[in-house]
Tab-separated table of C-alpha atoms and ligand atoms in Angstrom:
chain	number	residue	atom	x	y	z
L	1	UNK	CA	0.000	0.000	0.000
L	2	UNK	CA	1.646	3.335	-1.077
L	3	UNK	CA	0.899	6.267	1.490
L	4	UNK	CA	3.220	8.271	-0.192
L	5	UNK	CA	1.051	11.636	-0.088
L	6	UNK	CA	-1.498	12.661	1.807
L	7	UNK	CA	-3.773	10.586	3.957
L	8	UNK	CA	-6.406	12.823	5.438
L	9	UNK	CA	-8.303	11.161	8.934
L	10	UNK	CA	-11.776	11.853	8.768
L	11	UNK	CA	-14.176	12.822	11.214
L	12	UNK	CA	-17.204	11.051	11.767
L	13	UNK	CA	-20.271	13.413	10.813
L	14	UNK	CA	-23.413	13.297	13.385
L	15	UNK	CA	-26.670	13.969	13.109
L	16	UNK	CA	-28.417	16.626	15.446
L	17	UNK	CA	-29.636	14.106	17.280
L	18	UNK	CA	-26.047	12.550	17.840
L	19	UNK	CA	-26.374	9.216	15.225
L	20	UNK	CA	-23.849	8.751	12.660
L	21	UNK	CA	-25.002	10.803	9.586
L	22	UNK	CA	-23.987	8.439	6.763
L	23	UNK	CA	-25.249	11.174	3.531
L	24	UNK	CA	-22.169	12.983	5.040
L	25	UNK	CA	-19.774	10.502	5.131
L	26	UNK	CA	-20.709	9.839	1.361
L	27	UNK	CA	-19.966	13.396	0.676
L	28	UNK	CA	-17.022	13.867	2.907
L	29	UNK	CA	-15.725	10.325	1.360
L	30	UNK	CA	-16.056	11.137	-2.091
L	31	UNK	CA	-14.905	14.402	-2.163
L	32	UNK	CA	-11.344	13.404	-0.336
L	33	UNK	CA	-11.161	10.169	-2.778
L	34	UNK	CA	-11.447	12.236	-5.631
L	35	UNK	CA	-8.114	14.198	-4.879
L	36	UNK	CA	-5.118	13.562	-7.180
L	37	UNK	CA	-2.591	12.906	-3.794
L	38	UNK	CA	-5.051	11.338	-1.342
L	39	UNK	CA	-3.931	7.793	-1.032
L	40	UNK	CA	-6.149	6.613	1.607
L	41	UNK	CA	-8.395	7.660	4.392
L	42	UNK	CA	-8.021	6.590	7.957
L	43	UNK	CA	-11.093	6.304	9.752
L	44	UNK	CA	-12.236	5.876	13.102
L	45	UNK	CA	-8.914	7.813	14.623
L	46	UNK	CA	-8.968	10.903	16.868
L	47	UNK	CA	-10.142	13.170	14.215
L	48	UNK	CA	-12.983	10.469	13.977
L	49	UNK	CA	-14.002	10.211	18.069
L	50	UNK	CA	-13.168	6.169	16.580
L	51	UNK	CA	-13.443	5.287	20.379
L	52	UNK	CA	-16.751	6.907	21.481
L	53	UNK	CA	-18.906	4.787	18.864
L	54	UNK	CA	-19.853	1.140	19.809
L	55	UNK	CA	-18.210	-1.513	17.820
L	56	UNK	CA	-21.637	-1.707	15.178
L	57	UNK	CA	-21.220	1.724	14.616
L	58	UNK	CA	-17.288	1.710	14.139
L	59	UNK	CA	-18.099	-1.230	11.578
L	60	UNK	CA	-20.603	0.588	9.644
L	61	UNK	CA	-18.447	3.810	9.246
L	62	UNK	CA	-15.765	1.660	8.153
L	63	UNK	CA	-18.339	-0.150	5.476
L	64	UNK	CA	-19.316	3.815	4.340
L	65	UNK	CA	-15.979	5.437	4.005
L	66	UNK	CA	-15.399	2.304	1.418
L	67	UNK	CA	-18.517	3.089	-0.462
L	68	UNK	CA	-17.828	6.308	-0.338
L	69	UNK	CA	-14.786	6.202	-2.465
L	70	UNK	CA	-15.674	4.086	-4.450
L	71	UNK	CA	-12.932	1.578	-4.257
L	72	UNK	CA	-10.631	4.058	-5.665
L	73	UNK	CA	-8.126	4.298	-2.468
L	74	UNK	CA	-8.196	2.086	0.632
L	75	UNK	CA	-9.353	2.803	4.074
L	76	UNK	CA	-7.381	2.601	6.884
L	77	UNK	CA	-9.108	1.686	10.389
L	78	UNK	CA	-7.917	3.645	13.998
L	79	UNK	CA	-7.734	0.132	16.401
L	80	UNK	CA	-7.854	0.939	19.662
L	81	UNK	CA	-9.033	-1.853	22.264
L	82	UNK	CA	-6.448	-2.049	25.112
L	83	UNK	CA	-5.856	-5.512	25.265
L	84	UNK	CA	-3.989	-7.478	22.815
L	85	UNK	CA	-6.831	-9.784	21.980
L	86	UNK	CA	-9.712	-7.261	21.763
L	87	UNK	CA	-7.492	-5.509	19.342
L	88	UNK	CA	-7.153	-8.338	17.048
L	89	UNK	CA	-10.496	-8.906	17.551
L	90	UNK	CA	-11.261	-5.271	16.334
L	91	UNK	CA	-9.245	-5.349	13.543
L	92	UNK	CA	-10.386	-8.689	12.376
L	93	UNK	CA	-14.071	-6.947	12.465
L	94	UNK	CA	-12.057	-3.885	10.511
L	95	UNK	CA	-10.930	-6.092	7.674
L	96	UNK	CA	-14.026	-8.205	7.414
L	97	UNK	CA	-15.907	-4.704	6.378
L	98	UNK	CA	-13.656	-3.724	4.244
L	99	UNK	CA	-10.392	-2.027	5.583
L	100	UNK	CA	-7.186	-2.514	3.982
L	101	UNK	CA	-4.686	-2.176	6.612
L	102	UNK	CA	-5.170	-0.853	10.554
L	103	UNK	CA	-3.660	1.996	12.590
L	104	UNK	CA	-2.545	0.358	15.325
L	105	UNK	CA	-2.840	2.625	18.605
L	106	UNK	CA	-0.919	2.010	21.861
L	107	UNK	CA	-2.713	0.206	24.817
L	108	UNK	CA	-4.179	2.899	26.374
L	109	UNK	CA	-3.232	2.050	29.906
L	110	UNK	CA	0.399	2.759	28.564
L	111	UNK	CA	-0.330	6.491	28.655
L	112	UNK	CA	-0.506	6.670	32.501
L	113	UNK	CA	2.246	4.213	33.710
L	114	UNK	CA	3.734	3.201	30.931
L	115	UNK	CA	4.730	-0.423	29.396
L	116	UNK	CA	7.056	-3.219	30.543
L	117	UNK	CA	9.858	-3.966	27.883
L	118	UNK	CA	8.799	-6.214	24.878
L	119	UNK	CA	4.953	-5.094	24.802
L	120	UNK	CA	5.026	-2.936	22.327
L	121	UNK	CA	6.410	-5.194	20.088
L	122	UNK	CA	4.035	-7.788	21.134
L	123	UNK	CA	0.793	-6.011	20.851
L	124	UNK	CA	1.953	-5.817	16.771
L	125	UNK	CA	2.428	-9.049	16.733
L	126	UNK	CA	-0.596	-10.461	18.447
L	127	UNK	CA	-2.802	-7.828	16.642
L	128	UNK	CA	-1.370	-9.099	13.188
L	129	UNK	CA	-1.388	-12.657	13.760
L	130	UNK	CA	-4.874	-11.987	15.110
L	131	UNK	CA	-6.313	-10.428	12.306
L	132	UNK	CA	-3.811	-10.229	8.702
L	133	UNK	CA	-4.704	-7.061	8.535
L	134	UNK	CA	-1.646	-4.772	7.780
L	135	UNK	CA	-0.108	-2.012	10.320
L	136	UNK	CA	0.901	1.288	10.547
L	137	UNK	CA	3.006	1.882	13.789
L	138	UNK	CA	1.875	4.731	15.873
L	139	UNK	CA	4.287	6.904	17.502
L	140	UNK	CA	3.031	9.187	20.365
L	141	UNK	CA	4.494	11.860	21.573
L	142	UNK	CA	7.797	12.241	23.712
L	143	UNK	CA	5.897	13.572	26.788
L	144	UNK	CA	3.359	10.384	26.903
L	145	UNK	CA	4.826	7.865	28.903
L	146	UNK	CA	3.217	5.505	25.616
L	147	UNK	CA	5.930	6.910	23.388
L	148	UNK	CA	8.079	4.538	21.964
L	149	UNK	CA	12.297	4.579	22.178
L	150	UNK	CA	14.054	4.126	19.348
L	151	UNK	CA	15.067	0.269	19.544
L	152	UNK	CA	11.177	-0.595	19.755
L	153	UNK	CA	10.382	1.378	16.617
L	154	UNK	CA	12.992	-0.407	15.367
L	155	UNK	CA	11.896	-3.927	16.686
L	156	UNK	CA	8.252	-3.385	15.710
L	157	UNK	CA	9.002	-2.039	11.842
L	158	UNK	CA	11.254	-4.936	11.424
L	159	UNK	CA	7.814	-7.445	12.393
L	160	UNK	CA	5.927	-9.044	9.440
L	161	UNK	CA	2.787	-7.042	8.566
L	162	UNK	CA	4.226	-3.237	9.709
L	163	UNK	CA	4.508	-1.051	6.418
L	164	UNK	CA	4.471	2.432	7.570
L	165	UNK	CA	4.661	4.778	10.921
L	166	UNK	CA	2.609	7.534	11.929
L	167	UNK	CA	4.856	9.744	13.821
L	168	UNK	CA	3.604	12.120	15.924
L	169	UNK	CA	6.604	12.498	18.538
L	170	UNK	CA	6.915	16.511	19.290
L	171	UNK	CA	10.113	16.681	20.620
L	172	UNK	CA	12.325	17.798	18.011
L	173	UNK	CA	15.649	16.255	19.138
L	174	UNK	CA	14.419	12.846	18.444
L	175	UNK	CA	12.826	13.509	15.787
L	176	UNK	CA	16.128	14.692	13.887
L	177	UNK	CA	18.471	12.284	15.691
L	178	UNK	CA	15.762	9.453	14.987
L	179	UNK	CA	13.999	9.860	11.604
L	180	UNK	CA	17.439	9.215	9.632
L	181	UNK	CA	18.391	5.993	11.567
L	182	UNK	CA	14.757	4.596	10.916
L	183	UNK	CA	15.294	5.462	7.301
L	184	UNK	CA	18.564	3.797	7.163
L	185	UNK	CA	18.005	0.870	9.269
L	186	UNK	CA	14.026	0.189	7.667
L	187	UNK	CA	14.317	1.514	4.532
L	188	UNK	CA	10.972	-0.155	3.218
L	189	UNK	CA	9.512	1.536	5.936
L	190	UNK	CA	7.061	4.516	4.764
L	191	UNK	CA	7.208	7.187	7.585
L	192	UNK	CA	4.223	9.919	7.783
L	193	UNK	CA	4.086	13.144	9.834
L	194	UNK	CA	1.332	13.399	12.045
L	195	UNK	CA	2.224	16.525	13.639
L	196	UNK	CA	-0.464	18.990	12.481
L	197	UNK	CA	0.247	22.047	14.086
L	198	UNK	CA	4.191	21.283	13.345
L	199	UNK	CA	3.797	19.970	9.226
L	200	UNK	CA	6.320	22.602	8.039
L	201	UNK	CA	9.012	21.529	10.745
L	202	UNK	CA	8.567	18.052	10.241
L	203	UNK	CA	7.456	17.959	5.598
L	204	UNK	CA	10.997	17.405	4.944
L	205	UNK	CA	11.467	14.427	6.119
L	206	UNK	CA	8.964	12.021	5.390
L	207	UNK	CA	7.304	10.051	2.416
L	208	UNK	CA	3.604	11.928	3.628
L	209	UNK	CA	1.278	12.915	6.179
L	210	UNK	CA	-1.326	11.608	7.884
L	211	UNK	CA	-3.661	13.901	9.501
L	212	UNK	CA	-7.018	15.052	10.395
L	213	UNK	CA	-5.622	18.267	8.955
L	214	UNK	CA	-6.729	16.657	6.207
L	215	UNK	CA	-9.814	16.561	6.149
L	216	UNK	CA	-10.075	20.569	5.802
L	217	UNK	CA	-6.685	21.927	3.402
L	218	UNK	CA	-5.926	18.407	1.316
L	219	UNK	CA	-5.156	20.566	-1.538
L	220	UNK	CA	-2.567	22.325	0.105
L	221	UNK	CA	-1.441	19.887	1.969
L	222	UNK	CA	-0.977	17.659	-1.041
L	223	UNK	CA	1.276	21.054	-2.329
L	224	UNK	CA	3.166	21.278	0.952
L	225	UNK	CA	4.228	17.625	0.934
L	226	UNK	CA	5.487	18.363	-2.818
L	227	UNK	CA	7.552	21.008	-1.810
L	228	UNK	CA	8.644	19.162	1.159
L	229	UNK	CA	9.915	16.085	-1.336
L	230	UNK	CA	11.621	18.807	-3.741
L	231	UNK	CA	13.449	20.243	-0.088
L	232	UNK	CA	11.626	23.380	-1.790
L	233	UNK	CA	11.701	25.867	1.572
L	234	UNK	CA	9.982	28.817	-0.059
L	235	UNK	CA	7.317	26.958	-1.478
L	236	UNK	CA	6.350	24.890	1.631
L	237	UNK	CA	6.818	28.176	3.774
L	238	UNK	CA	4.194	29.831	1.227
L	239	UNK	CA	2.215	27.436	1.674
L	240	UNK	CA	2.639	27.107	5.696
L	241	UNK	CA	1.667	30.994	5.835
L	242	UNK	CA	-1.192	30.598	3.623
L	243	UNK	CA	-2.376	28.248	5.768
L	244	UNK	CA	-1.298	29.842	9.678
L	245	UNK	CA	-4.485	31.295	10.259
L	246	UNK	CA	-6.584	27.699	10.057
L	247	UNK	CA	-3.554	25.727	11.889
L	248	UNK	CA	-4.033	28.633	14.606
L	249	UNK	CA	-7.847	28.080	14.938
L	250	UNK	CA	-8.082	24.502	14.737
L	251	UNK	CA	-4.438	23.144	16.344
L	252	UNK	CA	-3.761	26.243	18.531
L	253	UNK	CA	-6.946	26.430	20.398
L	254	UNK	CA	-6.543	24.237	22.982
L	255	UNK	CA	-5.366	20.006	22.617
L	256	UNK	CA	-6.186	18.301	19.667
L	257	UNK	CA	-9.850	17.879	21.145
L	258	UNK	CA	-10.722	21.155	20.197
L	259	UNK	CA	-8.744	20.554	17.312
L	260	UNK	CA	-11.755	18.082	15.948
L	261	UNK	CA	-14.796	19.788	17.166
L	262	UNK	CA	-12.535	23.108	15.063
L	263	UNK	CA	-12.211	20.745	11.895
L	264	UNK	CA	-16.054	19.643	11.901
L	265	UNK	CA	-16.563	23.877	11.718
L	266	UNK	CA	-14.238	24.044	9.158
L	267	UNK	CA	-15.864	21.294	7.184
L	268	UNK	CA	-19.069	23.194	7.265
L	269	UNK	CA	-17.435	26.583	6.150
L	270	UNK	CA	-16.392	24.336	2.898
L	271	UNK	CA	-19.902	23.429	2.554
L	272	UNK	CA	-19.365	19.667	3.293
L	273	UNK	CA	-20.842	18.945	6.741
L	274	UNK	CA	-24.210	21.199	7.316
L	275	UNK	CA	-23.218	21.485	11.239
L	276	UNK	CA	-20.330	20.557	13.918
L	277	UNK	CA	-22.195	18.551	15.779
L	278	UNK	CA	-19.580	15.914	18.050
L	279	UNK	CA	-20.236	13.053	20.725
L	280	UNK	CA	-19.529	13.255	24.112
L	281	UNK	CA	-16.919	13.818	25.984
L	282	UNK	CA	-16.695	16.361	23.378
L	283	UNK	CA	-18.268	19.999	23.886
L	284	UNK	CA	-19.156	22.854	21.675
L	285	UNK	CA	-16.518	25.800	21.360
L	286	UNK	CA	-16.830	28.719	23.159
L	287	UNK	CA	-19.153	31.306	21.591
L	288	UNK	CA	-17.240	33.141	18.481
L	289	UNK	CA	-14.848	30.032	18.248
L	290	UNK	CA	-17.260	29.002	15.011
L	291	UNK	CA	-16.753	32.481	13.283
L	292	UNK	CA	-12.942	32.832	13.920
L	293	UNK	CA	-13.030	29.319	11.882
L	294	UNK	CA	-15.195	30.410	9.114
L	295	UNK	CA	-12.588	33.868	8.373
L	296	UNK	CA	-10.009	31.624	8.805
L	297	UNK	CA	-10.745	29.134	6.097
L	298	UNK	CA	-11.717	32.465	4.030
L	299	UNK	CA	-8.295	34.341	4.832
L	300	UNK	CA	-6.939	30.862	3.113
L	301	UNK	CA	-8.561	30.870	0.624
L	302	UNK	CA	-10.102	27.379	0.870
L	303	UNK	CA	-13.425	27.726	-1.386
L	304	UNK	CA	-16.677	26.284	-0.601
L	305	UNK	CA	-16.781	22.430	-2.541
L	306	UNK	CA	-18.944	22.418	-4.906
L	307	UNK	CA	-21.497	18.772	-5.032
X	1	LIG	N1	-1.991	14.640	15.068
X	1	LIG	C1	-2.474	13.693	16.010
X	1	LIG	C2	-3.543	12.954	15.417
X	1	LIG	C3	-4.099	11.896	16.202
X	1	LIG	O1	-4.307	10.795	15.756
X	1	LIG	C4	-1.354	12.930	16.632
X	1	LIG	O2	-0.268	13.450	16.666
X	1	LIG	O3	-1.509	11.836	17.138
């Protein structure tokens, strides 16, 4: 599977009344598969609250994002389950509706006291074994105590079934001291930025992003990876300007959990989702949060997408 490009991670539209509004998947879907430079969609991530639906509801978006596009690119599905075996389980359920590979997150639990040696490693494994359904290795950032050192990056690229790495590590020392070893040491190994609010920094390096920035600016971003293959500076830091006022209102308002409600606002200002409506634990933004989005995606010039 080439995700050398862009590979946008789409929210997961509601209805008013809080149920999974499948008319706007279709036209979120097919718009994003019709991009030259999209080469997949992964669903059911952060950008797509994957872990507040229940598992019929995760299986159904799945089964719409692929009639969405039509066949034309693959889908990608966000597992999550904390243990090894619900994982595989997951993912098994994943490929069975129709996704092509799985974006394998760490065991949650990780996050607050962090792994014993080996797990890592093992969770790919299991989850693989479990399911055949190819992985993308998800790196989380530095400050997470479910970020992964060097040697188990290493370990778990190496593993039958890992094909790519969705780095999101935001500490810049590693990143530079550790993207060229991967390279060298994994070469088959397709590494995407995942750091949205940090793509300029980080577009250099890497064979493409994957991001729910996506979902709002593909075109650009498509240009901005481009540039960032071509080591072009001025054109990526065009770009990166052009685009400062959006990465401000959706990636510098607060975590990346104002950063989707943001993106389902900015999806309406280009005329794709009719309202932001999210699921809980999600709120609303604050009052005026909605318009700052809507001059931002003007000041861009993002246009409206046409049916
Ligand atoms: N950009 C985010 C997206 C979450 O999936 C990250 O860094 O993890």
């Amino acid at each position: 599977m080439d995700l050398r490009g862009l590979t946008p991670a789409p929210v997961t539209p509601f209805t008013k009344d809080g149920k999974v509004d499948y008319d706007a998947i279709q036209r979120l879907g097919s718009w994003l598969g019709s991009i030259d430079g999209v080469k997949a969609l992964v669903v059911l991530g952060h950008a797509g609250e994957g872990t507040f639906l229940t598992s019929e509801e995760q299986v159904n978006v799945i089964k719409a994002f692929v009639k969405s596009v039509d066949d034309k690119i693959p889908i990608i599905a966000g597992i999550t389950g904390e243990g090894n075996e619900v994982a595989a389980l997951e993912a098994k359920r994943a490929k069975d509706a129709g996704a092509k590979a799985g974006l394998l997150y760490p065991s949650h639990g990780w996050l607050r006291f962090g792994y014993q040696p080996g797990a890592p490693q093992a969770r790919y494994r299991i989850v693989y074994e479990g399911s055949g359904l190819p992985l993308i290795l998800f790196q989380y950032p530095d400050n997470t105590k479910a970020t992964y050192n060097l040697q188990t990056m290493l370990d778990i690229a190496a593993q039958p079934g890992v094909f790519a790495m969705k780095n999101g590590v935001r500490n810049m020392t590693r990143w530079d001291t550790e993207i060229p070893i991967v390279r060298r040491e994994r070469p088959d190994l397709q590494i995407l930025t995942c750091h949205d609010e940090h793509l300029l920094h980080t577009v250099f390096d890497v064979d493409g992003m994957l991001v729910g920035y996506g979902n709002v600016a593909p075109e650009l971003l498509i240009e901005m990876i481009e540039a960032g293959k071509a080591k072009d500076y001025v054109r990526a830091r065009a770009i990166h300007d052009r685009l400062f006022p959006v990465t401000k209102n959706i990636y510098h308002r607060g975590s990346h959990m104002e950063g989707t409600v943001a993106l389902k606002h900015a999806l309406v200002a280009r005329g794709i989702l009719e309202h932001a409506t999210v699921r809980s634990p999600l709120l609303p933004l604050p009052n005026g949060a909605e318009k700052e989005i809507y001059s931002a995606i003007q000041s861009a010039q993002l246009s409206r997408v046409s049916a």
